[in-house]
Every structure is written in C-alpha cells, then in structure tokens.
Amino acid sequence: MARPLAIAGARLLLADAVSPPTTLTVIDGRIAAIGADAPPHARAIRAEGLLLAPGLVDIHGDAFERQVQPRPGVDFRHDLALIDTDAQLLANGITTAFHGVTLSWEPGLRSEAAFRAFVAAWTGLRGELGAEHRIHLRLETYAMDQWPAAEAAIASGAVHLLAFNDHTAEIARRAADPARAARYADRSKISGTEVLALAQAMLARADEVEPFVARAARVARDAGLAMASHDDASPEARARWRALGCTICEFPMNAATGLAARAAGEHVVMGCPNVVRGGSHLGWHSAEAMVRAGAADVLASDYYYPAMRHAAFALAARAVCTLPAAWAMVSANAAAAAGLADRGRIAAGLRADLVLLDDRRAGAEVLASIVAGRIAWLSGRGASLLA
C-alpha cells in the first residue's frame, strides 16, 4: 500500500466553485477525503495560497510529432519522443494525454511504418511514464491499404479513440502549388510532385471510401471505442457521422455544426491554442466564439501543450465563463467525451489526477502534477513544498 498523501492549505477547483483553503487526502491512488485530518503518517505537500485543480485531460494532441521529427527530414526514435513528451505533458499539468497519431496513405511522418513504430514504443513504455498516455488514432478516410495495421492495433487494445479525417483532397489542392507543397514533401520525405501524384491516385479511389469507413466504424464500435469526426462542415455532415456512431465532433467548421452536435448531446472539441491566440492560425472559426455560443464544450492542446491551462484562465479572464466551467472543458468534459468517468473532477472516490498551480503568478505556474495519487512531476518550487 502506497503512503497516503495530504495536500494541505490549497484552494480546490471544484465543479462549480473554488473552495476555501482545505486539506485533500489521497489514499491508494484515489481522493479519500476533503477537509478531514490527514493520517499522521501521510506524506505532506504544504500548498497554502495555491490552487489544486483536476489534472488536464488532453483528448487531441499531436505536438509529440515535433519530438519525432524536430526538423524536416530529421527523425528520432518514437520511444525517445514519448519519453520527452511525457516530461512536457507533466510540466504543463496534463495527466491524461490522447496522442493524435495519424495513419495516412502518405509516406514519412504519418505513414503506416510510423504508426507501427508509435504503437510499439507506447507498448514498450507502458507503466514507465509519468502521465497516462493513450492513442487517438486519426484515420485518414483514404487509408484503405493501411487499415490492417490499425485493425490489429485496435484488437490489441492499443487504440483508445478513433477519429475519421479526410485531408486527401486538401493535400492534393495544396500540393499542386509548389510553394505550399513543401510542407507535405518535408514530412513525407518525397518531392511535392510525388505527393501530388499520390494524392491524385488516392482520389481516383473515392468510390472505396464510404464502404471502408463503414467497416472501420463497425470495428471501432465492436471494440467499444469512442469515435470522432473531424472538420465537419455542416449539420448534415455531422448527422452522417452520428449515424456511424461518432459521438465527438472535432473542430467543426462553423457554429451551426457545433450547435447541432451539442443539441444531440454530443461533445464538440476545439483547440486551446485558438483560444490563447485569439483566433485560428489558419483563419478558421474562433474557438472562443464557439464557446460563447454554446457550440463547444471541450478544449484540447491540438499542437501546443502549454495552451491548455492558459486557455482555461483566458476564458475566465475574458468573462466567457467561470473558471470552474472553463477548467471543465480541459478536464471533466474531455474525460466524459473519452468515456473516462474516473477523472477530470475533484471528488471523493475519484482517481487522484491533480495539478497544483500558483495562479497568483502570470501563466499559472505548474508546481506539481499528481497521477493516480503519485507525485509524477515537481518543479523546483514544488519540491520545496514537500514536508
């Protein structure tokens, strides 16, 4: 039995309010008590003046790709990338991360070989990393030939969420412009002309996509996976994905689509960097506007891990919603979308995934990240709080 942990003097970020300073006790990986005296043999964290919040649940993040390929054409092993990513997650208060691993017809960074390498690295590192790492399979709808690798990963339990992506026509359109083709050429390690030829060859197989997607969705449903659709352009498109069992709407292209999904009781995901920066870097819909309209209820790191906590504080500072409501978008709501009922909130009996913050400082400094009751990461200041 692990030694109990007592976090004393912190304000707790609860579902509907911030509590007065109190003591939270963790026993055997779960929140055992709030406001009660801790066991005398408990390990203590002196948290006076600090904010204790639920650990962040990142339902969609692909920033790990920068650890795999930090420069165009320069690759590192996936296990090294995951180890480095783990440190970044914990330093930013992310205790559960769904890595958006794309399986595409493209060679290079998003190829079948790269997907297999990621799954192998994840499998080899299970139980050795600080955060809980999960795989969010971003399946390109034209990746028919690569599907057996995905199906095997699903069967092995390595995939935890399946999202359908359709970027093939966009890649073909951009690859036709030599100035824009470089992005795809760099990550694929082939020329822009070759990328265009591959994309066009795939588009010629458009009649295979619908039956393939239906088959993949059936496999995911049978495996009990949560499913998402990506970049839905209209309520009608969302309805088609809903019929396949996709209960998560990722990055809808407009508020009408997000509102239709929310009206159907579905979760709508937008990006935290969009909130922090005040708009999409691609000129697409504003995440803050979606939240204000009630058209989004989950925020994800997307491509930048630090944005998660900053987005929650930004929404509260801009009076878009209260801090508890904003934090739910990066914790409780994200956990619910992924089917994880045991985390994302501070309540007795739940898994003790927690982040200790100094919200008096700019940027709400992360001092400690606690995963399943274990102190997984401490900053220099955080280490000084241990009793």
mmCIF file of C-alpha atoms in Angstrom:
data_model
loop_
_atom_site.group_PDB
_atom_site.id
_atom_site.type_symbol
_atom_site.label_atom_id
_atom_site.label_comp_id
_atom_site.label_asym_id
_atom_site.label_seq_id
_atom_site.Cartn_x
_atom_site.Cartn_y
_atom_site.Cartn_z
ATOM 1 C CA MET A 1 0.000 0.000 0.000
ATOM 2 C CA ALA A 2 1.390 3.388 -1.009
ATOM 3 C CA ARG A 3 1.924 6.012 1.646
ATOM 4 C CA PRO A 4 -1.057 8.427 1.865
ATOM 5 C CA LEU A 5 -0.580 11.934 0.504
ATOM 6 C CA ALA A 6 -2.001 15.058 2.146
ATOM 7 C CA ILE A 7 -2.170 18.345 0.236
ATOM 8 C CA ALA A 8 -2.736 20.975 2.906
ATOM 9 C CA GLY A 9 -3.940 24.553 2.606
ATOM 10 C CA ALA A 10 -4.830 24.597 -1.077
ATOM 11 C CA ARG A 11 -7.933 26.103 -2.622
ATOM 12 C CA LEU A 12 -9.690 23.363 -4.601
ATOM 13 C CA LEU A 13 -11.022 23.986 -8.107
ATOM 14 C CA LEU A 14 -14.313 22.133 -7.825
ATOM 15 C CA ALA A 15 -17.035 21.598 -10.406
ATOM 16 C CA ASP A 16 -18.915 24.792 -9.551
ATOM 17 C CA ALA A 17 -16.683 26.863 -7.287
ATOM 18 C CA VAL A 18 -13.245 27.394 -5.802
ATOM 19 C CA SER A 19 -13.186 26.201 -2.210
ATOM 20 C CA PRO A 20 -11.611 27.955 0.778
ATOM 21 C CA PRO A 21 -8.225 26.548 1.823
ATOM 22 C CA THR A 22 -8.548 22.949 2.956
ATOM 23 C CA THR A 23 -6.783 19.595 3.072
ATOM 24 C CA LEU A 24 -7.196 16.888 0.432
ATOM 25 C CA THR A 25 -6.086 13.360 1.273
ATOM 26 C CA VAL A 26 -5.094 10.725 -1.269
ATOM 27 C CA ILE A 27 -5.025 7.025 -0.383
ATOM 28 C CA ASP A 28 -4.271 4.205 -2.820
ATOM 29 C CA GLY A 29 -4.402 6.460 -5.833
ATOM 30 C CA ARG A 30 -7.816 7.949 -5.120
ATOM 31 C CA ILE A 31 -9.163 11.038 -3.424
ATOM 32 C CA ALA A 32 -10.027 9.703 0.015
ATOM 33 C CA ALA A 33 -11.245 12.813 1.827
ATOM 34 C CA ILE A 34 -11.643 16.566 1.551
ATOM 35 C CA GLY A 35 -11.495 18.719 4.661
ATOM 36 C CA ALA A 36 -10.652 15.921 7.076
ATOM 37 C CA ASP A 37 -7.475 15.471 9.070
ATOM 38 C CA ALA A 38 -4.864 13.508 7.157
ATOM 39 C CA PRO A 39 -3.412 10.274 8.553
ATOM 40 C CA PRO A 40 -0.383 11.049 10.764
ATOM 41 C CA HIS A 41 1.969 9.032 8.537
ATOM 42 C CA ALA A 42 0.886 10.777 5.315
ATOM 43 C CA ARG A 43 3.384 12.483 3.058
ATOM 44 C CA ALA A 44 2.504 16.183 3.043
ATOM 45 C CA ILE A 45 2.570 18.982 0.491
ATOM 46 C CA ARG A 46 2.297 22.450 2.032
ATOM 47 C CA ALA A 47 0.073 24.213 -0.504
ATOM 48 C CA GLU A 48 -1.010 27.377 1.310
ATOM 49 C CA GLY A 49 -2.115 30.049 -1.149
ATOM 50 C CA LEU A 50 -2.052 27.663 -4.098
ATOM 51 C CA LEU A 51 -4.764 26.244 -6.354
ATOM 52 C CA LEU A 52 -5.317 22.499 -6.668
ATOM 53 C CA ALA A 53 -7.152 21.571 -9.865
ATOM 54 C CA PRO A 54 -8.132 18.364 -11.651
ATOM 55 C CA GLY A 55 -5.367 17.082 -13.905
ATOM 56 C CA LEU A 56 -5.785 18.119 -17.515
ATOM 57 C CA VAL A 57 -7.219 15.563 -19.949
ATOM 58 C CA ASP A 58 -5.947 16.210 -23.456
ATOM 59 C CA ILE A 59 -8.264 14.457 -25.888
ATOM 60 C CA HIS A 60 -6.454 15.585 -29.059
ATOM 61 C CA GLY A 61 -2.769 16.484 -29.190
ATOM 62 C CA ASP A 62 -0.164 15.937 -31.894
ATOM 63 C CA ALA A 63 2.686 18.089 -30.552
ATOM 64 C CA PHE A 64 4.599 14.821 -29.996
ATOM 65 C CA GLU A 65 5.301 14.884 -33.744
ATOM 66 C CA ARG A 66 7.880 17.604 -33.083
ATOM 67 C CA GLN A 67 9.785 15.186 -30.885
ATOM 68 C CA VAL A 68 9.651 12.538 -33.626
ATOM 69 C CA GLN A 69 10.623 14.958 -36.406
ATOM 70 C CA PRO A 70 12.064 18.170 -34.897
ATOM 71 C CA ARG A 71 13.323 19.301 -38.301
ATOM 72 C CA PRO A 72 12.070 18.386 -41.778
ATOM 73 C CA GLY A 73 13.507 15.023 -42.717
ATOM 74 C CA VAL A 74 15.199 14.520 -39.317
ATOM 75 C CA ASP A 75 13.613 11.665 -37.379
ATOM 76 C CA PHE A 76 14.193 10.278 -33.882
ATOM 77 C CA ARG A 77 13.022 7.046 -32.328
ATOM 78 C CA HIS A 78 9.442 7.039 -31.106
ATOM 79 C CA ASP A 79 10.371 5.808 -27.637
ATOM 80 C CA LEU A 80 12.707 8.774 -27.156
ATOM 81 C CA ALA A 81 9.965 11.065 -28.420
ATOM 82 C CA LEU A 82 7.429 9.647 -25.974
ATOM 83 C CA ILE A 83 9.790 9.976 -23.015
ATOM 84 C CA ASP A 84 10.437 13.628 -23.827
ATOM 85 C CA THR A 85 6.742 14.239 -24.480
ATOM 86 C CA ASP A 86 5.898 12.753 -21.080
ATOM 87 C CA ALA A 87 8.050 15.392 -19.370
ATOM 88 C CA GLN A 88 6.361 18.167 -21.361
ATOM 89 C CA LEU A 89 2.892 16.887 -20.501
ATOM 90 C CA LEU A 90 3.546 16.735 -16.775
ATOM 91 C CA ALA A 91 5.265 20.119 -16.680
ATOM 92 C CA ASN A 92 2.050 21.543 -18.122
ATOM 93 C CA GLY A 93 -0.344 19.719 -15.787
ATOM 94 C CA ILE A 94 -1.572 17.191 -18.368
ATOM 95 C CA THR A 95 -2.138 13.901 -16.573
ATOM 96 C CA THR A 96 -4.011 12.032 -19.332
ATOM 97 C CA ALA A 97 -2.995 12.511 -22.968
ATOM 98 C CA PHE A 98 -4.612 11.116 -26.109
ATOM 99 C CA HIS A 99 -1.900 11.313 -28.765
ATOM 100 C CA GLY A 100 -3.361 12.109 -32.159
ATOM 101 C CA VAL A 101 -1.427 9.587 -34.251
ATOM 102 C CA THR A 102 -2.338 9.958 -37.916
ATOM 103 C CA LEU A 103 -2.452 6.870 -40.132
ATOM 104 C CA SER A 104 -2.389 8.036 -43.726
ATOM 105 C CA TRP A 105 -1.546 6.844 -47.226
ATOM 106 C CA GLU A 106 1.363 9.303 -47.064
ATOM 107 C CA PRO A 107 4.898 8.027 -46.525
ATOM 108 C CA GLY A 108 7.065 9.500 -43.768
ATOM 109 C CA LEU A 109 5.812 11.019 -40.524
ATOM 110 C CA ARG A 110 2.196 9.855 -40.896
ATOM 111 C CA SER A 111 2.818 6.557 -42.643
ATOM 112 C CA GLU A 112 1.912 3.023 -41.662
ATOM 113 C CA ALA A 113 5.531 2.435 -40.631
ATOM 114 C CA ALA A 114 5.437 5.478 -38.330
ATOM 115 C CA PHE A 115 2.119 4.334 -36.860
ATOM 116 C CA ARG A 116 3.512 0.885 -36.141
ATOM 117 C CA ALA A 117 6.607 2.453 -34.560
ATOM 118 C CA PHE A 118 4.478 4.645 -32.283
ATOM 119 C CA VAL A 119 2.344 1.701 -31.163
ATOM 120 C CA ALA A 120 5.472 -0.346 -30.489
ATOM 121 C CA ALA A 121 7.027 2.469 -28.456
ATOM 122 C CA TRP A 122 3.805 3.007 -26.493
ATOM 123 C CA THR A 123 3.574 -0.722 -25.772
ATOM 124 C CA GLY A 124 7.191 -0.919 -24.659
ATOM 125 C CA LEU A 125 6.882 2.040 -22.311
ATOM 126 C CA ARG A 126 3.613 1.074 -20.617
ATOM 127 C CA GLY A 127 3.922 1.586 -16.883
ATOM 128 C CA GLU A 128 7.181 3.520 -17.183
ATOM 129 C CA LEU A 129 5.908 7.011 -17.990
ATOM 130 C CA GLY A 130 4.543 9.561 -15.547
ATOM 131 C CA ALA A 131 1.365 10.631 -17.313
ATOM 132 C CA GLU A 132 -1.241 8.248 -18.684
ATOM 133 C CA HIS A 133 -0.651 8.001 -22.422
ATOM 134 C CA ARG A 134 -3.405 6.869 -24.779
ATOM 135 C CA ILE A 135 -3.625 6.605 -28.569
ATOM 136 C CA HIS A 136 -6.119 8.651 -30.530
ATOM 137 C CA LEU A 137 -5.991 7.067 -33.989
ATOM 138 C CA ARG A 138 -6.582 9.734 -36.623
ATOM 139 C CA LEU A 139 -7.559 7.537 -39.541
ATOM 140 C CA GLU A 140 -7.475 9.124 -42.971
ATOM 141 C CA THR A 141 -10.566 8.035 -44.855
ATOM 142 C CA TYR A 142 -8.437 7.065 -47.864
ATOM 143 C CA ALA A 143 -6.059 4.874 -45.809
ATOM 144 C CA MET A 144 -7.715 1.698 -47.035
ATOM 145 C CA ASP A 145 -4.443 -0.100 -47.684
ATOM 146 C CA GLN A 146 -3.078 0.809 -44.227
ATOM 147 C CA TRP A 147 -6.192 -0.298 -42.341
ATOM 148 C CA PRO A 148 -4.920 -3.778 -41.355
ATOM 149 C CA ALA A 149 -2.277 -2.127 -39.133
ATOM 150 C CA ALA A 150 -4.975 -0.066 -37.429
ATOM 151 C CA GLU A 151 -7.298 -3.026 -37.009
ATOM 152 C CA ALA A 152 -4.506 -5.049 -35.400
ATOM 153 C CA ALA A 153 -3.753 -2.168 -33.006
ATOM 154 C CA ILE A 154 -7.421 -1.904 -32.068
ATOM 155 C CA ALA A 155 -7.596 -5.648 -31.443
ATOM 156 C CA SER A 156 -4.530 -5.457 -29.193
ATOM 157 C CA GLY A 157 -6.033 -2.689 -27.053
ATOM 158 C CA ALA A 158 -3.518 -0.067 -28.182
ATOM 159 C CA VAL A 159 -6.129 2.324 -29.620
ATOM 160 C CA HIS A 160 -8.397 4.244 -27.251
ATOM 161 C CA LEU A 161 -10.225 6.650 -29.570
ATOM 162 C CA LEU A 162 -10.797 6.593 -33.340
ATOM 163 C CA ALA A 163 -11.260 9.777 -35.364
ATOM 164 C CA PHE A 164 -12.014 9.957 -39.062
ATOM 165 C CA ASN A 165 -10.028 12.558 -41.010
ATOM 166 C CA ASP A 166 -10.322 13.443 -44.687
ATOM 167 C CA HIS A 167 -7.391 15.591 -45.796
ATOM 168 C CA THR A 168 -6.674 13.939 -49.148
ATOM 169 C CA ALA A 169 -8.397 16.489 -51.382
ATOM 170 C CA GLU A 170 -6.816 19.322 -49.375
ATOM 171 C CA ILE A 171 -3.360 17.781 -49.747
ATOM 172 C CA ALA A 172 -3.861 17.413 -53.492
ATOM 173 C CA ARG A 173 -5.013 21.013 -53.772
ATOM 174 C CA ARG A 174 -2.083 22.371 -51.811
ATOM 175 C CA ALA A 175 0.496 20.073 -53.377
ATOM 176 C CA ALA A 176 -0.459 21.470 -56.786
ATOM 177 C CA ASP A 177 1.084 24.760 -55.608
ATOM 178 C CA PRO A 178 4.886 24.320 -55.412
ATOM 179 C CA ALA A 179 5.115 26.933 -52.660
ATOM 180 C CA ARG A 180 2.639 25.052 -50.462
ATOM 181 C CA ALA A 181 3.734 21.535 -51.389
ATOM 182 C CA ALA A 182 6.924 21.841 -49.337
ATOM 183 C CA ARG A 183 5.085 21.160 -46.045
ATOM 184 C CA TYR A 184 3.885 17.778 -47.243
ATOM 185 C CA ALA A 185 7.123 16.969 -49.024
ATOM 186 C CA ASP A 186 9.113 17.637 -45.840
ATOM 187 C CA ARG A 187 7.075 15.347 -43.616
ATOM 188 C CA SER A 188 6.720 12.655 -46.295
ATOM 189 C CA LYS A 189 10.363 12.745 -47.440
ATOM 190 C CA ILE A 190 9.380 12.756 -51.091
ATOM 191 C CA SER A 191 9.046 15.580 -53.611
ATOM 192 C CA GLY A 192 5.990 17.790 -53.865
ATOM 193 C CA THR A 193 5.329 16.348 -57.303
ATOM 194 C CA GLU A 194 5.303 12.844 -55.848
ATOM 195 C CA VAL A 195 2.951 13.929 -53.051
ATOM 196 C CA LEU A 196 0.552 15.352 -55.654
ATOM 197 C CA ALA A 197 0.691 12.167 -57.730
ATOM 198 C CA LEU A 198 -0.032 10.021 -54.674
ATOM 199 C CA ALA A 199 -2.925 12.211 -53.583
ATOM 200 C CA GLN A 200 -4.442 12.148 -57.057
ATOM 201 C CA ALA A 201 -4.089 8.374 -57.193
ATOM 202 C CA MET A 202 -5.936 8.086 -53.914
ATOM 203 C CA LEU A 203 -8.704 10.433 -55.014
ATOM 204 C CA ALA A 204 -9.266 8.167 -58.003
ATOM 205 C CA ARG A 205 -10.375 5.521 -55.478
ATOM 206 C CA ALA A 206 -13.104 7.709 -53.990
ATOM 207 C CA ASP A 207 -15.766 5.037 -54.505
ATOM 208 C CA GLU A 208 -13.967 2.817 -51.975
ATOM 209 C CA VAL A 209 -14.119 5.342 -49.137
ATOM 210 C CA GLU A 210 -17.707 5.052 -47.949
ATOM 211 C CA PRO A 211 -17.723 1.254 -47.527
ATOM 212 C CA PHE A 212 -14.272 1.387 -45.949
ATOM 213 C CA VAL A 213 -15.342 3.982 -43.394
ATOM 214 C CA ALA A 214 -18.461 1.993 -42.548
ATOM 215 C CA ARG A 215 -16.335 -1.120 -41.980
ATOM 216 C CA ALA A 216 -13.815 0.740 -39.816
ATOM 217 C CA ALA A 217 -16.587 2.308 -37.742
ATOM 218 C CA ARG A 218 -18.140 -1.106 -37.179
ATOM 219 C CA VAL A 219 -14.812 -2.491 -35.906
ATOM 220 C CA ALA A 220 -14.423 0.500 -33.565
ATOM 221 C CA ARG A 221 -17.982 0.159 -32.258
ATOM 222 C CA ASP A 222 -17.474 -3.544 -31.608
ATOM 223 C CA ALA A 223 -14.298 -2.678 -29.674
ATOM 224 C CA GLY A 224 -16.189 -0.130 -27.556
ATOM 225 C CA LEU A 225 -14.111 2.822 -28.764
ATOM 226 C CA ALA A 226 -15.288 6.408 -28.652
ATOM 227 C CA MET A 227 -15.325 7.806 -32.183
ATOM 228 C CA ALA A 228 -14.954 11.302 -33.583
ATOM 229 C CA SER A 229 -15.354 13.028 -36.916
ATOM 230 C CA HIS A 230 -13.010 15.848 -37.873
ATOM 231 C CA ASP A 231 -13.620 19.212 -39.563
ATOM 232 C CA ASP A 232 -17.363 18.697 -40.080
ATOM 233 C CA ALA A 233 -18.577 21.373 -42.480
ATOM 234 C CA SER A 234 -22.329 21.258 -41.812
ATOM 235 C CA PRO A 235 -25.023 19.811 -39.548
ATOM 236 C CA GLU A 236 -25.805 17.387 -42.379
ATOM 237 C CA ALA A 237 -22.232 16.110 -42.402
ATOM 238 C CA ARG A 238 -22.370 15.722 -38.623
ATOM 239 C CA ALA A 239 -25.574 13.707 -38.940
ATOM 240 C CA ARG A 240 -23.876 11.276 -41.327
ATOM 241 C CA TRP A 241 -21.049 10.695 -38.883
ATOM 242 C CA ARG A 242 -23.507 10.416 -35.998
ATOM 243 C CA ALA A 243 -25.232 7.575 -37.836
ATOM 244 C CA LEU A 244 -21.911 5.703 -37.833
ATOM 245 C CA GLY A 245 -21.537 6.113 -34.062
ATOM 246 C CA CYS A 246 -19.262 9.172 -33.899
ATOM 247 C CA THR A 247 -20.297 10.964 -30.712
ATOM 248 C CA ILE A 248 -17.446 13.503 -30.775
ATOM 249 C CA CYS A 249 -17.317 16.410 -33.221
ATOM 250 C CA GLU A 250 -13.748 17.665 -33.594
ATOM 251 C CA PHE A 251 -13.046 21.162 -34.864
ATOM 252 C CA PRO A 252 -16.334 21.837 -36.690
ATOM 253 C CA MET A 253 -16.054 24.452 -39.395
ATOM 254 C CA ASN A 254 -18.858 26.679 -38.099
ATOM 255 C CA ALA A 255 -21.077 27.334 -35.091
ATOM 256 C CA ALA A 256 -24.162 25.824 -36.711
ATOM 257 C CA THR A 257 -22.462 22.450 -36.890
ATOM 258 C CA GLY A 258 -21.231 22.681 -33.308
ATOM 259 C CA LEU A 259 -24.673 23.684 -32.069
ATOM 260 C CA ALA A 260 -26.265 20.764 -33.918
ATOM 261 C CA ALA A 261 -23.839 18.382 -32.264
ATOM 262 C CA ARG A 262 -24.425 19.856 -28.807
ATOM 263 C CA ALA A 263 -28.209 19.696 -29.322
ATOM 264 C CA ALA A 264 -27.791 15.967 -29.987
ATOM 265 C CA GLY A 265 -25.896 15.581 -26.706
ATOM 266 C CA GLU A 266 -22.529 15.206 -28.396
ATOM 267 C CA HIS A 267 -19.186 16.653 -27.359
ATOM 268 C CA VAL A 268 -17.591 19.335 -29.524
ATOM 269 C CA VAL A 269 -13.820 19.812 -29.405
ATOM 270 C CA MET A 270 -11.951 22.987 -30.274
ATOM 271 C CA GLY A 271 -8.305 23.972 -29.836
ATOM 272 C CA CYS A 272 -6.737 25.665 -26.835
ATOM 273 C CA PRO A 273 -4.121 27.499 -28.971
ATOM 274 C CA ASN A 274 -7.018 29.102 -30.854
ATOM 275 C CA VAL A 275 -8.354 30.468 -27.546
ATOM 276 C CA VAL A 276 -4.993 31.677 -26.260
ATOM 277 C CA ARG A 277 -4.013 33.365 -29.537
ATOM 278 C CA GLY A 278 -7.443 34.917 -30.015
ATOM 279 C CA GLY A 279 -8.210 33.040 -33.216
ATOM 280 C CA SER A 280 -7.275 30.199 -35.524
ATOM 281 C CA HIS A 281 -3.809 30.269 -37.091
ATOM 282 C CA LEU A 282 -5.491 29.003 -40.280
ATOM 283 C CA GLY A 283 -8.171 31.675 -40.300
ATOM 284 C CA TRP A 284 -10.920 29.229 -39.360
ATOM 285 C CA HIS A 285 -13.631 29.625 -36.723
ATOM 286 C CA SER A 286 -12.847 31.225 -33.364
ATOM 287 C CA ALA A 287 -12.828 28.714 -30.508
ATOM 288 C CA GLU A 288 -13.780 31.440 -28.043
ATOM 289 C CA ALA A 289 -16.748 32.397 -30.197
ATOM 290 C CA MET A 290 -17.800 28.747 -30.296
ATOM 291 C CA VAL A 291 -17.670 28.534 -26.501
ATOM 292 C CA ARG A 292 -19.621 31.795 -26.124
ATOM 293 C CA ALA A 293 -22.278 30.434 -28.480
ATOM 294 C CA GLY A 294 -22.584 27.170 -26.559
ATOM 295 C CA ALA A 295 -21.269 25.337 -29.622
ATOM 296 C CA ALA A 296 -18.213 23.744 -27.959
ATOM 297 C CA ASP A 297 -17.662 22.084 -24.588
ATOM 298 C CA VAL A 298 -14.182 20.511 -24.851
ATOM 299 C CA LEU A 299 -10.815 22.151 -25.485
ATOM 300 C CA ALA A 300 -7.680 20.226 -26.473
ATOM 301 C CA SER A 301 -3.986 21.070 -26.755
ATOM 302 C CA ASP A 302 -4.107 20.447 -30.530
ATOM 303 C CA TYR A 303 -0.450 21.248 -31.273
ATOM 304 C CA TYR A 304 0.785 23.114 -28.153
ATOM 305 C CA TYR A 305 0.657 21.552 -24.682
ATOM 306 C CA PRO A 306 1.017 24.744 -22.562
ATOM 307 C CA ALA A 307 -2.115 26.195 -24.153
ATOM 308 C CA MET A 308 -4.448 24.000 -22.123
ATOM 309 C CA ARG A 309 -4.229 25.714 -18.747
ATOM 310 C CA HIS A 310 -3.714 29.132 -20.352
ATOM 311 C CA ALA A 311 -6.923 28.721 -22.363
ATOM 312 C CA ALA A 312 -8.975 27.973 -19.253
ATOM 313 C CA PHE A 313 -7.650 31.015 -17.411
ATOM 314 C CA ALA A 314 -8.087 33.164 -20.532
ATOM 315 C CA LEU A 315 -11.767 32.253 -20.878
ATOM 316 C CA ALA A 316 -12.355 33.142 -17.224
ATOM 317 C CA ALA A 317 -10.405 36.413 -17.510
ATOM 318 C CA ARG A 318 -12.414 37.407 -20.599
ATOM 319 C CA ALA A 319 -15.675 36.641 -18.744
ATOM 320 C CA VAL A 320 -16.626 33.992 -21.279
ATOM 321 C CA CYS A 321 -17.450 31.662 -18.380
ATOM 322 C CA THR A 322 -16.382 30.952 -14.815
ATOM 323 C CA LEU A 323 -13.038 29.330 -14.106
ATOM 324 C CA PRO A 324 -14.695 26.053 -12.973
ATOM 325 C CA ALA A 325 -16.667 25.927 -16.236
ATOM 326 C CA ALA A 326 -13.581 26.732 -18.286
ATOM 327 C CA TRP A 327 -11.495 24.136 -16.462
ATOM 328 C CA ALA A 328 -14.172 21.507 -17.079
ATOM 329 C CA MET A 329 -13.551 21.938 -20.804
ATOM 330 C CA VAL A 330 -9.964 20.782 -20.353
ATOM 331 C CA SER A 331 -10.688 18.145 -17.721
ATOM 332 C CA ALA A 332 -14.142 16.787 -16.833
ATOM 333 C CA ASN A 333 -15.790 17.316 -20.213
ATOM 334 C CA ALA A 334 -12.816 15.899 -22.089
ATOM 335 C CA ALA A 335 -12.775 12.860 -19.805
ATOM 336 C CA ALA A 336 -16.509 12.337 -20.331
ATOM 337 C CA ALA A 337 -16.121 12.560 -24.119
ATOM 338 C CA ALA A 338 -13.496 9.823 -23.995
ATOM 339 C CA GLY A 339 -15.556 7.653 -21.659
ATOM 340 C CA LEU A 340 -13.319 8.148 -18.604
ATOM 341 C CA ALA A 341 -15.678 8.579 -15.670
ATOM 342 C CA ASP A 342 -12.987 8.213 -13.010
ATOM 343 C CA ARG A 343 -11.130 11.511 -13.531
ATOM 344 C CA GLY A 344 -11.435 15.164 -14.501
ATOM 345 C CA ARG A 345 -13.052 16.308 -11.236
ATOM 346 C CA ILE A 346 -12.091 16.663 -7.581
ATOM 347 C CA ALA A 347 -14.437 14.487 -5.553
ATOM 348 C CA ALA A 348 -14.057 11.719 -3.008
ATOM 349 C CA GLY A 349 -13.617 8.322 -4.627
ATOM 350 C CA LEU A 350 -12.285 9.575 -7.940
ATOM 351 C CA ARG A 351 -8.816 8.879 -9.264
ATOM 352 C CA ALA A 352 -6.334 11.381 -7.826
ATOM 353 C CA ASP A 353 -5.154 13.060 -11.022
ATOM 354 C CA LEU A 354 -4.320 16.576 -9.860
ATOM 355 C CA VAL A 355 -2.257 19.633 -10.729
ATOM 356 C CA LEU A 356 -1.005 22.156 -8.171
ATOM 357 C CA LEU A 357 -0.806 25.686 -9.553
ATOM 358 C CA ASP A 358 0.353 29.074 -8.382
ATOM 359 C CA ASP A 359 -2.389 31.129 -10.013
ATOM 360 C CA ARG A 360 -1.038 34.298 -8.400
ATOM 361 C CA ARG A 361 1.744 34.286 -10.979
ATOM 362 C CA ALA A 362 1.408 35.085 -14.657
ATOM 363 C CA GLY A 363 0.863 31.877 -16.564
ATOM 364 C CA ALA A 364 -0.454 29.990 -13.539
ATOM 365 C CA GLU A 365 2.809 28.198 -12.822
ATOM 366 C CA VAL A 366 2.581 24.417 -12.506
ATOM 367 C CA LEU A 367 4.294 23.275 -9.302
ATOM 368 C CA ALA A 368 3.276 19.622 -9.182
ATOM 369 C CA SER A 369 1.456 17.030 -11.266
ATOM 370 C CA ILE A 370 -0.049 14.037 -9.479
ATOM 371 C CA VAL A 371 -1.146 10.969 -11.452
ATOM 372 C CA ALA A 372 -3.245 8.267 -9.796
ATOM 373 C CA GLY A 373 -2.109 9.570 -6.408
ATOM 374 C CA ARG A 374 1.596 9.511 -7.256
ATOM 375 C CA ILE A 375 3.676 12.671 -7.461
ATOM 376 C CA ALA A 376 4.768 12.350 -11.095
ATOM 377 C CA TRP A 377 6.424 15.745 -11.522
ATOM 378 C CA LEU A 378 7.637 18.594 -9.308
ATOM 379 C CA SER A 379 9.096 21.948 -10.271
ATOM 380 C CA GLY A 380 11.949 23.380 -8.226
ATOM 381 C CA ARG A 381 9.480 25.427 -6.202
ATOM 382 C CA GLY A 382 7.170 22.446 -5.916
ATOM 383 C CA ALA A 383 9.887 20.318 -4.364
ATOM 384 C CA SER A 384 10.319 22.920 -1.619
ATOM 385 C CA LEU A 385 6.684 22.361 -0.574
ATOM 386 C CA LEU A 386 7.210 18.751 0.488
ATOM 387 C CA ALA A 387 7.077 18.270 4.232
#
